[in-house]
Amino acid sequence: MALPRLNAVAGYRLAGIAVALAIWEALGRFMGDALFAPLSAVAVEYVGMLRDGQMLRELAASLRQMLVGYGLALLIGIPVGVAMGRSRIVDALFHPWLSMLVVTSVAALVPLFVLVFGTGFWFRAAIVFVASVWYVMLTVYHGARGIEARFIDVGRSFGTRSLQAFRKILLPALYPFLLTAARIGLVHAIRAMVVAEMFVILGYGGLIYRAGFSISTAPLLGLLLSLMLVGVAANALLQHAARLAAPWYEERVAPASAPRL
Amino acid sequence: MRALGTVALAAISIVGGLALWEVAARGASAVLIAPPSVVFARLATDVAAGPVLPALAGSLAQLAVGFVLAVATAIPLGLAIGRSPKVAAMVEPVLNAIYAVPPVAMVPFLLVWFGLFFPARAALVFVMSFFEILVTVAAGARNVEPSLLAVGRSFGANRRELVARVVLPASLPFLFAALRVGLVRGINGMITAELFFAAVNLGGLMKQGAQRFDTAGLLSIIVLLCLLGLVAQEGLKAMEKRALPWHFHA
């Protein structure tokens, strides 16, 4: 069970990707364009979609709206999460609502939000916000709660004041959790963006919904491919940032996919 | 004393939050947001004599089918991925890429493959909880203490025994976490499916409520779904506490 060497790992990764692409092509040829278009057909279609420009235009517009909701979720989720992690009273006051809201299905909120906000910009930003803010809060909360008391004790023995202690001790210890929270939040934000837009058939989600009615599944797979690239790129970027901010922490950062609820 | 204070604060928080909602809703126009008093009364009457219980039963049926299938397939796969560095290296990039695609975007496919009704809904529940369980179980199996495995090996355990007697118990906390996250996601998939395929069960009630601008009806279903999520979450937590008391002492 010894860990394979690094270049061996890269080899296995490439092999895995190659196998997956081969399976896609074979399965696609077997099932046909109408059920599941093969890689070759999607590649041709994708080039056409890139040239046409509508896909990228809609994607950029949808992501801009998503970023507003996501940004608000970070702006509110992070400080509340820190406060909950560091103060027992704040924790007791907020935790019941956090536990309830984090398990509430986002899709269930969509019809209500349409009634309240309409189908425009604020509706989509609000759905993205409520889909990601609780996960951001929860991740930051666990991070802030886990900071070892002795770090703060050391600071106190050196005479730090509370603001200084926050900036010099708490914040650096929190970096990796902030970035994990940003990653988890982003996964949920992108999902919520698509749910909201598919429901009202607008924006990028609207494109996906309408592509479902075309004879071939190649355009649909092309749209999913772009979404996949955005998600993977954003995740890699945030992971890289986490490594730069706190390389010593890496193994302690929770995987983005497994938030503690 | 501390625990008592926490409970008191939690009670204050819930009562205070509901009071805030009540005041805000009464201040706004009634069409926008129904106040909690109306919502809970509505939920009570709809549960007692209305369409809610049959709808809930229908929803839970597809949740059960999709979730059980997801658990049965994702746990063995996750253990295999987590225990073999080679397999992990091979599937990880592919899994990460698939994980980046929002499951709801699979709806058009599921529509083509499974139609508009029960199989499609169960399939969406499956898709939504499968990946969540898989990734969590794989992480758990990877994080087994090497010293535990070493002890097993020194006592002469073979590979199969090692998995059954060391890896599985050691990754139980992750397994429970996977079930919790997977079930909550499954509930999300259940209601998503009912809104995006043919509107039936709880999703059907929500669509009716939306068409009539009936926010009390909508909110009563949302409250019900929130309670369902809490029951799933806390129920699994209680089971975990009984099954793995050592994990909670640590």
PDB file of C-alpha atoms in Angstrom, chain B residues 118-249:
ATOM      1  CA  PHE B 118     -41.346   7.424 -10.872  1.00  0.00           C
ATOM      2  CA  PRO B 119     -38.195   5.867 -12.436  1.00  0.00           C
ATOM      3  CA  ALA B 120     -36.886   9.297 -13.454  1.00  0.00           C
ATOM      4  CA  ARG B 121     -37.500  10.700  -9.970  1.00  0.00           C
ATOM      5  CA  ALA B 122     -35.787   7.767  -8.252  1.00  0.00           C
ATOM      6  CA  ALA B 123     -32.909   8.127 -10.720  1.00  0.00           C
ATOM      7  CA  LEU B 124     -32.392  11.799  -9.800  1.00  0.00           C
ATOM      8  CA  VAL B 125     -32.365  10.897  -6.088  1.00  0.00           C
ATOM      9  CA  PHE B 126     -29.799   8.207  -6.912  1.00  0.00           C
ATOM     10  CA  VAL B 127     -27.567  10.576  -8.897  1.00  0.00           C
ATOM     11  CA  MET B 128     -27.688  13.262  -6.222  1.00  0.00           C
ATOM     12  CA  SER B 129     -26.801  11.038  -3.288  1.00  0.00           C
ATOM     13  CA  PHE B 130     -24.515   8.559  -5.087  1.00  0.00           C
ATOM     14  CA  PHE B 131     -21.592  10.923  -5.713  1.00  0.00           C
ATOM     15  CA  GLU B 132     -21.831  12.507  -2.284  1.00  0.00           C
ATOM     16  CA  ILE B 133     -21.645   9.077  -0.582  1.00  0.00           C
ATOM     17  CA  LEU B 134     -18.907   7.827  -2.900  1.00  0.00           C
ATOM     18  CA  VAL B 135     -16.576  10.766  -2.302  1.00  0.00           C
ATOM     19  CA  THR B 136     -17.095  10.750   1.475  1.00  0.00           C
ATOM     20  CA  VAL B 137     -16.588   6.979   1.862  1.00  0.00           C
ATOM     21  CA  ALA B 138     -13.463   7.097  -0.302  1.00  0.00           C
ATOM     22  CA  ALA B 139     -12.032   9.874   1.865  1.00  0.00           C
ATOM     23  CA  GLY B 140     -12.806   7.833   4.992  1.00  0.00           C
ATOM     24  CA  ALA B 141     -11.177   4.666   3.712  1.00  0.00           C
ATOM     25  CA  ARG B 142      -8.097   6.653   2.716  1.00  0.00           C
ATOM     26  CA  ASN B 143      -7.790   8.220   6.152  1.00  0.00           C
ATOM     27  CA  VAL B 144      -7.549   4.971   8.124  1.00  0.00           C
ATOM     28  CA  GLU B 145      -4.647   5.203  10.616  1.00  0.00           C
ATOM     29  CA  PRO B 146      -1.696   3.292   9.140  1.00  0.00           C
ATOM     30  CA  SER B 147      -0.788   2.073  12.643  1.00  0.00           C
ATOM     31  CA  LEU B 148      -4.135   0.262  12.897  1.00  0.00           C
ATOM     32  CA  LEU B 149      -3.416  -1.549   9.653  1.00  0.00           C
ATOM     33  CA  ALA B 150       0.084  -2.366  10.871  1.00  0.00           C
ATOM     34  CA  VAL B 151      -1.316  -3.930  14.041  1.00  0.00           C
ATOM     35  CA  GLY B 152      -3.738  -5.991  11.951  1.00  0.00           C
ATOM     36  CA  ARG B 153      -0.920  -7.166   9.731  1.00  0.00           C
ATOM     37  CA  SER B 154       1.313  -8.109  12.680  1.00  0.00           C
ATOM     38  CA  PHE B 155      -1.498 -10.291  13.943  1.00  0.00           C
ATOM     39  CA  GLY B 156      -1.517 -12.052  10.604  1.00  0.00           C
ATOM     40  CA  ALA B 157      -4.669 -10.634   9.011  1.00  0.00           C
ATOM     41  CA  ASN B 158      -4.946 -11.148   5.273  1.00  0.00           C
ATOM     42  CA  ARG B 159      -6.254  -8.487   2.897  1.00  0.00           C
ATOM     43  CA  ARG B 160      -9.892  -9.507   3.224  1.00  0.00           C
ATOM     44  CA  GLU B 161      -9.740  -9.640   7.012  1.00  0.00           C
ATOM     45  CA  LEU B 162      -7.943  -6.322   7.035  1.00  0.00           C
ATOM     46  CA  VAL B 163     -10.793  -4.696   5.135  1.00  0.00           C
ATOM     47  CA  ALA B 164     -13.559  -6.362   7.165  1.00  0.00           C
ATOM     48  CA  ARG B 165     -12.020  -6.024  10.635  1.00  0.00           C
ATOM     49  CA  VAL B 166      -9.894  -2.875  10.415  1.00  0.00           C
ATOM     50  CA  VAL B 167     -10.734  -0.642   7.450  1.00  0.00           C
ATOM     51  CA  LEU B 168     -14.502  -0.922   7.744  1.00  0.00           C
ATOM     52  CA  PRO B 169     -14.794  -0.208  11.486  1.00  0.00           C
ATOM     53  CA  ALA B 170     -12.158   2.525  11.247  1.00  0.00           C
ATOM     54  CA  SER B 171     -14.039   4.282   8.478  1.00  0.00           C
ATOM     55  CA  LEU B 172     -17.432   3.955  10.180  1.00  0.00           C
ATOM     56  CA  PRO B 173     -17.511   7.609  11.253  1.00  0.00           C
ATOM     57  CA  PHE B 174     -17.061   8.592   7.603  1.00  0.00           C
ATOM     58  CA  LEU B 175     -19.638   6.018   6.582  1.00  0.00           C
ATOM     59  CA  PHE B 176     -22.198   7.636   8.853  1.00  0.00           C
ATOM     60  CA  ALA B 177     -21.205  11.075   7.613  1.00  0.00           C
ATOM     61  CA  ALA B 178     -21.672   9.776   4.077  1.00  0.00           C
ATOM     62  CA  LEU B 179     -25.147   8.455   4.905  1.00  0.00           C
ATOM     63  CA  ARG B 180     -26.115  11.774   6.503  1.00  0.00           C
ATOM     64  CA  VAL B 181     -24.890  13.937   3.643  1.00  0.00           C
ATOM     65  CA  GLY B 182     -26.231  11.454   1.103  1.00  0.00           C
ATOM     66  CA  LEU B 183     -29.694  11.345   2.661  1.00  0.00           C
ATOM     67  CA  VAL B 184     -29.969  15.130   2.916  1.00  0.00           C
ATOM     68  CA  ARG B 185     -28.906  15.383  -0.727  1.00  0.00           C
ATOM     69  CA  GLY B 186     -31.365  12.628  -1.558  1.00  0.00           C
ATOM     70  CA  ILE B 187     -34.212  14.636  -0.020  1.00  0.00           C
ATOM     71  CA  ASN B 188     -33.070  17.570  -2.141  1.00  0.00           C
ATOM     72  CA  GLY B 189     -33.115  15.284  -5.189  1.00  0.00           C
ATOM     73  CA  MET B 190     -36.581  14.040  -4.270  1.00  0.00           C
ATOM     74  CA  ILE B 191     -38.129  17.515  -4.287  1.00  0.00           C
ATOM     75  CA  THR B 192     -36.043  18.684  -7.265  1.00  0.00           C
ATOM     76  CA  ALA B 193     -37.344  15.727  -9.274  1.00  0.00           C
ATOM     77  CA  GLU B 194     -40.942  16.483  -8.354  1.00  0.00           C
ATOM     78  CA  LEU B 195     -40.567  20.058  -9.529  1.00  0.00           C
ATOM     79  CA  PHE B 196     -38.619  19.337 -12.733  1.00  0.00           C
ATOM     80  CA  PHE B 197     -40.318  16.182 -14.033  1.00  0.00           C
ATOM     81  CA  ALA B 198     -44.099  15.810 -13.992  1.00  0.00           C
ATOM     82  CA  ALA B 199     -45.164  17.761 -10.882  1.00  0.00           C
ATOM     83  CA  VAL B 200     -46.495  15.249  -8.358  1.00  0.00           C
ATOM     84  CA  ASN B 201     -46.531  14.565  -4.607  1.00  0.00           C
ATOM     85  CA  LEU B 202     -45.026  17.380  -2.492  1.00  0.00           C
ATOM     86  CA  GLY B 203     -43.596  19.058  -5.581  1.00  0.00           C
ATOM     87  CA  GLY B 204     -47.057  19.026  -7.137  1.00  0.00           C
ATOM     88  CA  LEU B 205     -48.490  20.710  -4.036  1.00  0.00           C
ATOM     89  CA  MET B 206     -45.774  23.350  -4.280  1.00  0.00           C
ATOM     90  CA  LYS B 207     -46.525  24.052  -7.929  1.00  0.00           C
ATOM     91  CA  GLN B 208     -50.233  24.425  -7.117  1.00  0.00           C
ATOM     92  CA  GLY B 209     -49.346  26.758  -4.262  1.00  0.00           C
ATOM     93  CA  ALA B 210     -47.129  28.851  -6.524  1.00  0.00           C
ATOM     94  CA  GLN B 211     -49.872  29.179  -9.160  1.00  0.00           C
ATOM     95  CA  ARG B 212     -52.321  30.435  -6.533  1.00  0.00           C
ATOM     96  CA  PHE B 213     -49.794  32.805  -4.943  1.00  0.00           C
ATOM     97  CA  ASP B 214     -50.397  30.792  -1.789  1.00  0.00           C
ATOM     98  CA  THR B 215     -47.238  31.464   0.223  1.00  0.00           C
ATOM     99  CA  ALA B 216     -48.710  29.809   3.327  1.00  0.00           C
ATOM    100  CA  GLY B 217     -49.116  26.576   1.391  1.00  0.00           C
ATOM    101  CA  LEU B 218     -45.609  26.841  -0.088  1.00  0.00           C
ATOM    102  CA  LEU B 219     -44.026  27.624   3.253  1.00  0.00           C
ATOM    103  CA  SER B 220     -45.874  24.785   4.981  1.00  0.00           C
ATOM    104  CA  ILE B 221     -44.287  22.319   2.508  1.00  0.00           C
ATOM    105  CA  ILE B 222     -40.875  23.966   2.964  1.00  0.00           C
ATOM    106  CA  VAL B 223     -41.228  23.626   6.741  1.00  0.00           C
ATOM    107  CA  LEU B 224     -42.200  19.977   6.289  1.00  0.00           C
ATOM    108  CA  LEU B 225     -39.133  19.339   4.102  1.00  0.00           C
ATOM    109  CA  CYS B 226     -36.923  21.098   6.618  1.00  0.00           C
ATOM    110  CA  LEU B 227     -38.330  18.878   9.398  1.00  0.00           C
ATOM    111  CA  LEU B 228     -37.776  15.822   7.209  1.00  0.00           C
ATOM    112  CA  GLY B 229     -34.137  16.857   6.696  1.00  0.00           C
ATOM    113  CA  LEU B 230     -33.700  17.382  10.437  1.00  0.00           C
ATOM    114  CA  VAL B 231     -35.232  13.999  11.263  1.00  0.00           C
ATOM    115  CA  ALA B 232     -32.932  12.300   8.724  1.00  0.00           C
ATOM    116  CA  GLN B 233     -29.885  14.116  10.024  1.00  0.00           C
ATOM    117  CA  GLU B 234     -30.542  13.744  13.739  1.00  0.00           C
ATOM    118  CA  GLY B 235     -31.831  10.184  13.365  1.00  0.00           C
ATOM    119  CA  LEU B 236     -28.603   9.093  11.712  1.00  0.00           C
ATOM    120  CA  LYS B 237     -26.610  11.007  14.325  1.00  0.00           C
ATOM    121  CA  ALA B 238     -28.429   9.153  17.118  1.00  0.00           C
ATOM    122  CA  MET B 239     -27.739   5.832  15.379  1.00  0.00           C
ATOM    123  CA  GLU B 240     -24.099   6.803  15.044  1.00  0.00           C
ATOM    124  CA  LYS B 241     -23.913   7.588  18.755  1.00  0.00           C
ATOM    125  CA  ARG B 242     -25.218   4.123  19.616  1.00  0.00           C
ATOM    126  CA  ALA B 243     -23.074   2.321  17.057  1.00  0.00           C
ATOM    127  CA  LEU B 244     -19.820   4.174  17.698  1.00  0.00           C
ATOM    128  CA  PRO B 245     -19.780   5.453  21.257  1.00  0.00           C
ATOM    129  CA  TRP B 246     -15.950   5.678  21.162  1.00  0.00           C
ATOM    130  CA  HIS B 247     -16.108   8.232  18.370  1.00  0.00           C
ATOM    131  CA  PHE B 248     -18.169  10.593  20.484  1.00  0.00           C
ATOM    132  CA  HIS B 249     -16.014  10.240  23.569  1.00  0.00           C
TER     133      HIS B 249
END
